[in-house]
Amino acid sequence: TQLLEQSPQFLSIQEGENLTVYCNSSSVFSSLQWYRQEPGEGPVLLVTVVTGGEVKKLKRLTFQFGDARKDSSLHITAAQPGDTGLYLCAGVLENYGQNFVFGPGTRLSVLP
Amino acid sequence: DTGVSQNPRHKITKRGQNVTFRCDPISEHNRLYWYRQTLGQGPEFLTYFQNEAQLEKSRLLSDRFSAERPKGSFSTLEIQRTEQGDSAMYLCASSLVTTGSEAFFGQGTRLTVV
């Protein structure tokens, strides 16, 4: 059983469309991160959220941390082919160690 | 300092051989993590160090795996008697204790055991 679930697993959309991917858990996290990974490369940190209800924006990307700090979402507006990649959420469990637990990822493909 | 550096980028080895990977973290970062990632999966935690102390090890880290960070700077991950199931991407990340919620990853070492 994964501590962090991500949905959808795969997403293929046309350039210009909007999309939302989700990261869910039954556990509480002291912080949650979103990473983007391209084939053969390491994950690249996009954002960290630490406060329940927090919303952060990074250009066309909007990240939200759930009020109870158990879930998060990533919304992309007007997707571009350069957004193609594997989106991973990761978190540090509250009151349990300092390692980052990862979800299985959402593989996004944006077609021109 | 341009980020976390891992060497080699790729390693092909025969089953039964030993391999060692190196990770150089961002210079002021005192935490260093090792993860393993197989195709289609998210990274799985192996172990982490704070300075030179290895503070946590996953059950995934069998007796054939050993990690060191002797001077609290670079780290090595050794796999003895490699098996085909060890084939994966091995990722290293580093962070600061004071901002522990932000970990930065290297480009990884892709291990193929034949």
XYZ file of N, CA and C in Angstrom:
678
model
N 0.841 -1.197 0.000
C 0.000 0.000 0.000
C 0.878 1.249 0.000
N 0.622 2.140 -0.988
C 1.385 3.376 -1.095
C 0.879 4.366 -0.048
N 1.806 5.064 0.589
C 1.420 6.119 1.518
C 0.845 7.313 0.774
N 1.360 7.563 -0.420
C 0.878 8.638 -1.262
C 0.351 8.054 -2.567
N -0.896 8.374 -2.897
C -1.492 7.947 -4.148
C -1.583 9.158 -5.073
N -1.359 8.924 -6.356
C -1.481 9.997 -7.319
C -2.463 9.602 -8.405
N -3.229 10.586 -8.874
C -4.168 10.345 -9.964
C -4.255 11.569 -10.860
N -4.488 11.367 -12.160
C -4.474 10.053 -12.791
C -3.053 9.530 -12.943
N -2.933 8.281 -13.327
C -1.606 7.689 -13.511
C -0.993 8.198 -14.805
N -1.845 8.324 -15.839
C -1.411 8.820 -17.139
C -2.394 9.890 -17.604
N -1.876 10.885 -18.318
C -2.732 11.943 -18.833
C -2.131 12.443 -20.140
N -2.958 12.414 -21.197
C -2.515 12.905 -22.492
C -3.501 13.976 -22.947
N -3.004 15.173 -23.162
C -3.893 16.284 -23.514
C -3.300 17.081 -24.663
N -4.118 17.947 -25.233
C -3.671 18.838 -26.307
C -3.103 20.121 -25.720
N -2.160 20.687 -26.431
C -1.597 21.976 -26.045
C -2.722 22.986 -25.852
N -2.624 23.768 -24.772
C -3.621 24.796 -24.500
C -4.691 24.387 -23.498
N -4.810 23.079 -23.263
C -5.813 22.606 -22.300
C -5.315 22.821 -20.869
N -6.285 22.809 -19.945
C -5.970 22.873 -18.515
C -6.047 21.468 -17.931
N -5.335 21.244 -16.837
C -5.382 19.923 -16.197
C -5.101 20.062 -14.708
N -5.568 19.061 -13.972
C -5.277 18.980 -12.541
C -4.864 17.554 -12.209
N -3.801 17.418 -11.456
C -3.379 16.113 -10.943
C -3.440 16.159 -9.427
N -3.676 14.982 -8.852
C -3.963 14.903 -7.430
C -2.979 13.979 -6.712
N -2.775 14.306 -5.441
C -1.893 13.532 -4.574
C -2.641 13.362 -3.256
N -2.907 12.127 -2.880
C -3.761 11.872 -1.724
C -3.148 10.871 -0.763
N -3.484 11.039 0.512
C -2.996 10.126 1.536
C -3.975 10.117 2.703
N -3.876 9.079 3.502
C -4.630 9.058 4.757
C -3.751 9.534 5.911
N -2.491 9.831 5.603
C -1.535 10.282 6.620
C -1.332 11.790 6.536
N -0.899 12.362 7.637
C -0.635 13.802 7.709
C 0.843 14.057 7.423
N 1.082 15.079 6.623
C 2.446 15.431 6.245
C 2.815 16.806 6.795
N 4.046 16.930 7.273
C 4.508 18.234 7.749
C 4.865 19.130 6.567
N 5.185 18.548 5.444
C 5.424 19.312 4.228
C 5.192 18.401 3.034
N 4.931 19.012 1.902
C 4.713 18.240 0.692
C 5.388 18.955 -0.466
N 6.009 18.162 -1.326
C 6.755 18.710 -2.453
C 6.194 18.147 -3.755
N 6.329 18.942 -4.809
C 6.054 18.472 -6.158
C 7.358 18.554 -6.963
N 7.598 17.467 -7.685
C 8.774 17.389 -8.538
C 8.320 17.056 -9.959
N 9.152 17.446 -10.925
C 8.953 17.033 -12.302
C 10.213 16.288 -12.740
N 10.007 15.151 -13.398
C 11.142 14.313 -13.810
C 11.032 13.973 -15.287
N 12.136 14.105 -15.985
C 12.204 13.704 -17.389
C 12.972 12.387 -17.477
N 12.738 11.621 -18.546
C 13.383 10.296 -18.664
C 14.893 10.363 -18.511
N 15.438 9.489 -17.671
C 16.879 9.403 -17.501
C 17.491 10.488 -16.643
N 16.658 11.331 -16.040
C 17.146 12.427 -15.224
C 16.590 12.321 -13.805
N 17.177 13.082 -12.884
C 16.657 13.117 -11.531
C 15.467 14.051 -11.422
N 14.649 13.908 -10.379
C 13.508 14.809 -10.180
C 13.986 16.234 -9.918
N 13.232 17.197 -10.452
C 13.536 18.610 -10.242
C 12.441 19.207 -9.370
N 12.832 19.821 -8.272
C 11.867 20.385 -7.331
C 11.136 21.567 -7.957
N 9.789 21.518 -7.879
C 8.963 22.619 -8.373
C 8.523 23.518 -7.231
N 8.035 22.897 -6.147
C 7.486 23.698 -5.058
C 7.445 22.881 -3.791
N 7.463 23.556 -2.650
C 7.233 22.949 -1.339
C 6.085 23.696 -0.678
N 5.137 22.959 -0.108
C 4.059 23.571 0.681
C 4.106 22.995 2.088
N 3.869 23.851 3.071
C 4.025 23.406 4.459
C 2.804 23.714 5.324
N 1.949 24.650 4.907
C 0.820 25.074 5.726
C -0.485 24.559 5.125
N -1.350 23.975 5.956
C -2.633 23.499 5.479
C -3.411 24.609 4.799
N -3.962 24.330 3.606
C -4.694 25.332 2.856
C -3.841 26.231 1.992
N -2.536 26.066 2.071
C -1.612 26.940 1.327
C -1.777 26.759 -0.177
N -1.716 27.887 -0.881
C -1.749 27.878 -2.345
C -0.508 28.603 -2.844
N 0.218 27.969 -3.757
C 1.389 28.614 -4.361
C 1.246 28.581 -5.868
N 1.691 29.679 -6.489
C 1.633 29.762 -7.949
C 3.032 29.922 -8.507
N 3.285 29.190 -9.579
C 4.561 29.249 -10.277
C 4.227 29.351 -11.761
N 4.138 30.603 -12.246
C 3.750 30.872 -13.640
C 2.402 30.204 -13.919
N 2.351 29.202 -14.781
C 1.069 28.573 -15.125
C 0.706 27.416 -14.203
N 1.508 27.165 -13.188
C 1.270 26.054 -12.279
C 0.744 26.587 -10.952
N -0.319 25.972 -10.432
C -0.886 26.322 -9.134
C -0.906 25.079 -8.264
N -0.335 25.194 -7.089
C -0.226 24.082 -6.155
C -1.072 24.405 -4.926
N -1.770 23.393 -4.436
C -2.570 23.581 -3.222
C -2.309 22.447 -2.254
N -2.172 22.783 -0.978
C -2.014 21.809 0.092
C -3.346 21.741 0.825
N -3.861 20.545 1.048
C -5.142 20.392 1.706
C -5.142 20.943 3.126
N -6.312 21.337 3.591
C -6.429 21.925 4.932
C -5.887 20.989 6.014
N -6.135 19.694 5.843
C -5.700 18.706 6.834
C -4.281 18.197 6.577
N -3.634 18.737 5.576
C -2.256 18.360 5.192
C -2.138 16.876 4.851
N -3.199 16.348 4.206
C -3.163 14.954 3.779
C -3.178 14.829 2.256
N -3.394 15.942 1.553
C -3.514 15.848 0.111
C -3.072 17.143 -0.545
N -2.853 17.060 -1.837
C -2.394 18.227 -2.579
C -2.843 18.099 -4.023
N -2.880 19.222 -4.708
C -3.204 19.198 -6.133
C -2.274 20.139 -6.886
N -2.088 19.796 -8.148
C -1.292 20.619 -9.064
C -2.166 20.915 -10.270
N -2.381 22.186 -10.539
C -3.187 22.599 -11.680
C -2.291 23.323 -12.675
N -2.373 22.903 -13.928
C -1.602 23.556 -14.996
C -2.592 24.229 -15.949
N -2.381 25.489 -16.184
C -3.216 26.262 -17.106
C -2.521 26.345 -18.461
N -3.295 26.160 -19.500
C -2.777 26.304 -20.875
C -1.495 25.496 -21.066
N -1.617 24.186 -20.905
C -0.452 23.302 -20.956
C 0.311 23.447 -22.272
N 1.624 23.296 -22.179
C 2.508 23.371 -23.336
C 3.285 22.067 -23.467
N 3.768 21.739 -24.672
C 4.551 20.492 -24.824
C 5.731 20.412 -23.862
N 6.290 21.530 -23.472
C 7.398 21.537 -22.526
C 7.004 21.110 -21.123
N 5.703 21.013 -20.868
C 5.228 20.537 -19.554
C 5.235 19.013 -19.486
N 5.470 18.349 -20.583
C 5.491 16.886 -20.624
C 6.525 16.343 -19.652
N 6.123 15.315 -18.881
C 7.046 14.705 -17.933
C 6.300 13.912 -16.880
N 7.066 13.409 -15.931
C 6.502 12.663 -14.802
C 6.417 13.624 -13.619
N 5.219 13.813 -13.094
C 5.008 14.696 -11.951
C 4.887 13.840 -10.699
N 5.781 14.080 -9.770
C 5.852 13.309 -8.535
C 5.510 14.183 -7.349
N 4.661 13.682 -6.467
C 4.504 14.360 -5.188
C 5.282 13.568 -4.145
N 5.774 14.264 -3.157
C 6.549 13.653 -2.083
C 6.251 14.418 -0.809
N 6.388 13.758 0.322
C 6.119 14.448 1.569
C 6.929 13.897 2.708
N 7.041 14.709 3.741
C 7.678 14.288 4.990
C 6.551 14.019 5.985
N 6.445 12.770 6.424
C 5.389 12.407 7.361
C 5.565 13.152 8.676
N 4.452 13.623 9.229
C 4.525 14.329 10.500
C 4.891 13.352 11.613
N 5.816 13.754 12.443
C 6.227 12.981 13.611
C 6.797 11.610 13.253
N 7.375 11.485 12.077
C 7.960 10.207 11.689
C 9.131 10.429 10.768
N 10.314 10.507 11.304
C 11.516 10.573 10.497
C 11.602 11.816 9.635
N 12.634 11.836 8.814
C 12.901 12.999 7.972
C 13.045 12.623 6.510
N 12.700 11.366 6.161
C 12.861 11.028 4.750
C 11.614 11.416 3.977
N 11.754 11.531 2.666
C 10.674 11.943 1.783
C 10.017 10.691 1.217
N 8.705 10.606 1.376
C 7.916 9.516 0.817
C 7.357 9.984 -0.516
N 7.535 9.182 -1.550
C 7.087 9.574 -2.882
C 5.829 8.827 -3.304
N 5.016 9.505 -4.102
C 3.931 8.843 -4.805
C 4.457 8.200 -6.078
N 3.615 7.444 -6.793
C 4.048 6.748 -7.999
C 4.159 7.652 -9.218
N 3.612 8.856 -9.138
C 3.746 9.808 -10.238
C 2.571 9.821 -11.188
N 2.422 10.949 -11.863
C 1.472 11.112 -12.968
C 2.289 11.429 -14.205
N 2.131 10.596 -15.234
C 2.877 10.835 -16.469
C 2.027 11.674 -17.401
N 2.487 12.889 -17.669
C 1.752 13.848 -18.495
C 2.391 13.958 -19.865
N 1.536 13.901 -20.875
C 1.984 14.120 -22.245
C 1.134 15.235 -22.854
N 1.791 16.295 -23.279
C 1.083 17.415 -23.902
C 1.424 17.420 -25.385
N 0.412 17.206 -26.187
C 0.603 17.077 -27.642
C 0.456 18.421 -28.321
N 1.351 18.723 -29.276
C 1.281 20.025 -29.971
C 0.092 20.072 -30.939
N 28.938 26.166 -6.971
C 28.324 24.852 -6.811
C 27.039 24.800 -7.606
N 26.950 23.845 -8.519
C 25.827 23.831 -9.442
C 24.752 22.838 -9.042
N 24.904 22.133 -7.958
C 23.886 21.195 -7.563
C 24.491 19.877 -7.121
N 23.601 18.886 -6.947
C 24.024 17.555 -6.534
C 24.631 16.831 -7.737
N 25.803 16.246 -7.513
C 26.505 15.558 -8.588
C 26.622 14.076 -8.275
N 26.300 13.232 -9.247
C 26.404 11.786 -9.061
C 27.286 11.179 -10.146
N 28.095 10.232 -9.732
C 28.978 9.531 -10.667
C 29.038 8.043 -10.339
N 29.104 7.176 -11.356
C 28.943 7.517 -12.766
C 27.482 7.769 -13.117
N 27.198 8.226 -14.314
C 25.818 8.383 -14.753
C 25.218 7.022 -15.138
N 26.043 6.170 -15.688
C 25.582 4.839 -16.101
C 26.616 3.805 -15.687
N 26.112 2.629 -15.287
C 27.008 1.535 -14.924
C 26.372 0.231 -15.369
N 27.112 -0.540 -16.155
C 26.676 -1.879 -16.543
C 27.635 -2.850 -15.888
N 27.095 -3.827 -15.179
C 27.941 -4.766 -14.471
C 27.390 -6.172 -14.612
N 28.251 -7.144 -14.424
C 27.813 -8.531 -14.466
C 27.306 -8.938 -13.094
N 26.319 -9.801 -13.120
C 25.768 -10.323 -11.868
C 26.882 -10.879 -11.003
N 26.829 -10.531 -9.702
C 27.837 -11.027 -8.773
C 28.971 -10.052 -8.505
N 29.105 -9.037 -9.374
C 30.157 -8.048 -9.174
C 29.715 -7.003 -8.145
N 30.700 -6.309 -7.580
C 30.419 -5.195 -6.664
C 30.466 -3.882 -7.438
N 29.628 -2.951 -7.041
C 29.648 -1.627 -7.663
C 29.586 -0.567 -6.573
N 30.155 0.587 -6.876
C 30.131 1.714 -5.936
C 29.754 2.981 -6.678
N 28.831 3.728 -6.098
C 28.395 5.000 -6.675
C 28.778 6.127 -5.727
N 29.007 7.301 -6.309
C 29.396 8.449 -5.508
C 28.390 9.564 -5.663
N 28.158 10.299 -4.583
C 27.276 11.462 -4.600
C 27.985 12.624 -3.911
N 28.048 13.737 -4.595
C 28.538 14.982 -4.004
C 27.359 15.929 -3.829
N 26.977 16.228 -2.596
C 25.794 17.065 -2.367
C 26.108 18.538 -2.598
N 25.079 19.364 -2.532
C 25.272 20.813 -2.524
C 26.107 21.139 -1.288
N 27.100 21.979 -1.447
C 28.190 22.076 -0.472
C 27.737 22.390 0.951
N 26.781 23.241 1.154
C 26.409 23.585 2.531
C 25.324 22.661 3.105
N 24.870 21.685 2.323
C 23.789 20.802 2.776
C 24.326 19.740 3.717
N 23.682 19.570 4.882
C 24.154 18.591 5.852
C 23.354 17.283 5.819
N 22.222 17.258 5.108
C 21.490 15.998 4.964
C 21.688 15.449 3.557
N 21.854 14.138 3.502
C 22.058 13.470 2.219
C 21.221 12.203 2.207
N 20.509 11.996 1.111
C 19.572 10.878 0.972
C 19.951 10.022 -0.241
N 19.684 8.732 -0.108
C 19.766 7.821 -1.255
C 18.396 7.218 -1.510
N 18.022 7.186 -2.790
C 16.758 6.601 -3.222
C 17.038 5.657 -4.394
N 16.106 4.735 -4.613
C 16.164 3.850 -5.770
C 14.848 3.991 -6.527
N 14.950 4.042 -7.848
C 13.755 4.190 -8.671
C 13.792 3.183 -9.810
N 12.733 2.390 -9.909
C 12.591 1.471 -11.036
C 11.584 2.039 -12.018
N 11.603 1.500 -13.252
C 10.777 2.048 -14.323
C 9.305 2.095 -13.936
N 8.700 3.260 -14.133
C 7.280 3.406 -13.887
C 6.895 3.607 -12.428
N 7.898 3.726 -11.566
C 7.628 3.901 -10.134
C 8.207 5.209 -9.629
N 7.702 5.642 -8.474
C 8.337 6.770 -7.817
C 9.577 6.316 -7.061
N 10.446 7.246 -6.699
C 11.641 6.877 -5.930
C 11.275 6.232 -4.588
N 12.092 5.227 -4.198
C 11.908 4.558 -2.915
C 13.088 4.893 -2.017
N 12.804 5.281 -0.797
C 13.826 5.680 0.152
C 14.720 4.497 0.519
N 16.033 4.746 0.558
C 16.988 3.731 1.005
C 17.592 4.110 2.351
N 18.183 5.312 2.430
C 18.850 5.713 3.651
C 19.107 7.208 3.630
N 19.374 7.795 4.826
C 19.805 9.183 4.838
C 20.795 9.445 5.956
N 21.622 10.456 5.711
C 22.657 10.892 6.632
C 22.388 12.333 7.060
N 22.727 12.598 8.294
C 22.835 13.980 8.734
C 24.289 14.164 9.149
N 24.983 15.009 8.438
C 26.443 15.079 8.522
C 26.983 13.678 8.237
N 27.842 13.125 9.133
C 28.400 11.800 8.844
C 27.580 10.670 9.446
N 26.542 10.983 10.214
C 25.748 9.957 10.885
C 24.629 9.436 9.986
N 24.581 8.115 9.869
C 23.494 7.482 9.103
C 22.310 7.326 10.052
N 21.267 8.119 9.869
C 20.189 8.201 10.845
C 19.025 7.258 10.566
N 18.845 6.868 9.338
C 17.704 6.024 9.022
C 18.035 5.139 7.822
N 17.600 3.868 7.907
C 17.780 2.918 6.807
C 16.464 2.213 6.529
N 16.136 2.085 5.260
C 14.926 1.381 4.880
C 15.157 -0.125 4.940
N 14.062 -0.876 5.053
C 14.182 -2.340 4.984
C 14.607 -2.784 3.582
N 14.463 -1.859 2.603
C 14.925 -2.170 1.246
C 16.442 -2.317 1.192
N 17.120 -1.726 2.148
C 18.578 -1.732 2.160
C 19.055 -3.051 2.764
N 19.231 -4.049 1.861
C 19.629 -5.368 2.350
C 21.089 -5.325 2.802
N 21.552 -6.473 3.322
C 22.931 -6.575 3.802
C 23.950 -6.358 2.690
N 23.524 -6.497 1.449
C 24.457 -6.320 0.339
C 24.702 -4.832 0.037
N 23.898 -3.995 0.610
C 24.004 -2.549 0.377
C 24.673 -1.889 1.577
N 25.603 -0.993 1.310
C 26.175 -0.199 2.391
C 26.426 1.208 1.883
N 26.143 2.174 2.743
C 26.348 3.576 2.399
C 27.211 4.217 3.462
N 28.049 5.151 3.014
C 28.926 5.861 3.930
C 28.958 7.335 3.578
N 29.252 8.116 4.583
C 29.481 9.551 4.359
C 30.549 9.969 5.364
N 31.782 9.542 5.120
C 32.838 9.573 6.147
C 33.170 10.949 6.715
N 33.128 11.985 5.940
C 33.488 13.303 6.466
C 32.315 14.265 6.409
N 31.140 13.725 6.262
C 29.962 14.584 6.206
C 29.837 15.368 4.929
N 30.626 14.984 3.906
C 30.510 15.695 2.634
C 29.957 14.739 1.585
N 30.831 14.149 0.745
C 30.338 13.227 -0.274
C 29.919 11.911 0.381
N 29.166 11.125 -0.369
C 28.715 9.827 0.114
C 28.941 8.784 -0.970
N 29.113 7.528 -0.530
C 29.184 6.413 -1.469
C 28.134 5.380 -1.111
N 27.615 4.744 -2.135
C 26.680 3.632 -1.976
C 27.293 2.428 -2.680
N 27.546 1.361 -1.923
C 28.133 0.162 -2.504
C 27.108 -0.956 -2.505
N 27.051 -1.678 -3.598
C 26.226 -2.876 -3.699
C 27.164 -4.049 -3.948
N 27.130 -5.005 -3.055
C 27.967 -6.199 -3.215
C 27.159 -7.314 -3.854
N 27.865 -8.156 -4.605
C 27.257 -9.333 -5.229
C 25.950 -8.960 -5.937
N 26.056 -8.076 -6.886
C 24.866 -7.544 -7.542
C 23.989 -8.637 -8.131
N 22.691 -8.366 -8.120
C 21.683 -9.256 -8.690
C 20.917 -8.473 -9.755
N 20.236 -9.197 -10.652
C 19.511 -8.513 -11.720
C 18.442 -7.589 -11.158
N 17.876 -7.959 -10.024
C 16.859 -7.128 -9.395
C 17.382 -5.810 -8.861
N 18.706 -5.658 -8.843
C 19.296 -4.381 -8.404
C 19.279 -3.347 -9.516
N 18.978 -3.764 -10.733
C 18.940 -2.819 -11.858
C 17.895 -1.752 -11.585
N 18.330 -0.501 -11.609
C 17.453 0.616 -11.261
C 18.225 1.902 -11.439
N 17.524 3.028 -11.223
C 18.173 4.325 -11.141
C 18.412 4.610 -9.662
N 19.639 4.924 -9.297
C 19.966 5.256 -7.916
C 20.129 6.777 -7.839
N 19.297 7.365 -6.978
C 19.228 8.822 -6.889
C 19.755 9.300 -5.541
N 20.476 10.390 -5.569
C 20.972 11.029 -4.364
C 20.339 12.404 -4.257
N 20.033 12.823 -3.055
C 19.468 14.157 -2.828
C 20.108 14.756 -1.584
N 20.075 16.086 -1.497
C 20.610 16.731 -0.302
C 19.687 17.865 0.133
N 19.786 18.195 1.416
C 18.969 19.290 1.952
C 19.682 19.880 3.165
N 19.188 21.032 3.590
C 19.669 21.662 4.811
C 18.752 21.272 5.952
N 19.301 21.040 7.129
C 18.474 20.709 8.290
C 17.458 21.815 8.544
N 17.897 23.049 8.383
C 17.022 24.183 8.713
C 15.876 24.338 7.717
N 16.066 23.844 6.507
C 14.983 23.885 5.517
C 14.753 22.475 5.005
N 14.595 21.556 5.947
C 14.567 20.122 5.597
C 13.493 19.722 4.635
N 12.520 20.600 4.377
C 11.433 20.227 3.486
C 11.795 20.408 2.022
N 12.983 20.843 1.714
C 13.385 21.006 0.315
C 14.608 20.140 0.040
N 14.411 19.102 -0.729
C 15.514 18.232 -1.115
C 15.763 18.377 -2.599
N 17.039 18.447 -2.958
C 17.435 18.623 -4.351
C 18.156 17.364 -4.809
N 17.740 16.875 -5.968
C 18.243 15.604 -6.465
C 19.348 15.786 -7.495
N 20.220 14.788 -7.546
C 21.183 14.678 -8.627
C 20.540 14.016 -9.833
N 21.348 13.814 -10.872
C 20.830 13.249 -12.116
C 20.711 11.732 -12.062
N 21.249 11.130 -11.006
C 21.087 9.697 -10.842
C 22.185 8.873 -11.489
N 22.313 7.644 -11.024
C 23.178 6.641 -11.648
C 22.288 5.501 -12.092
N 22.308 5.219 -13.387
C 21.515 4.111 -13.930
C 22.363 2.847 -13.882
N 21.926 1.868 -13.076
C 22.642 0.590 -12.951
C 21.912 -0.483 -13.744
N 22.657 -1.184 -14.575
C 22.122 -2.339 -15.298
C 22.969 -3.546 -14.941
N 22.329 -4.563 -14.379
C 23.026 -5.804 -14.023
C 22.673 -6.860 -15.064
N 23.705 -7.397 -15.735
C 23.458 -8.375 -16.807
C 23.932 -9.763 -16.408
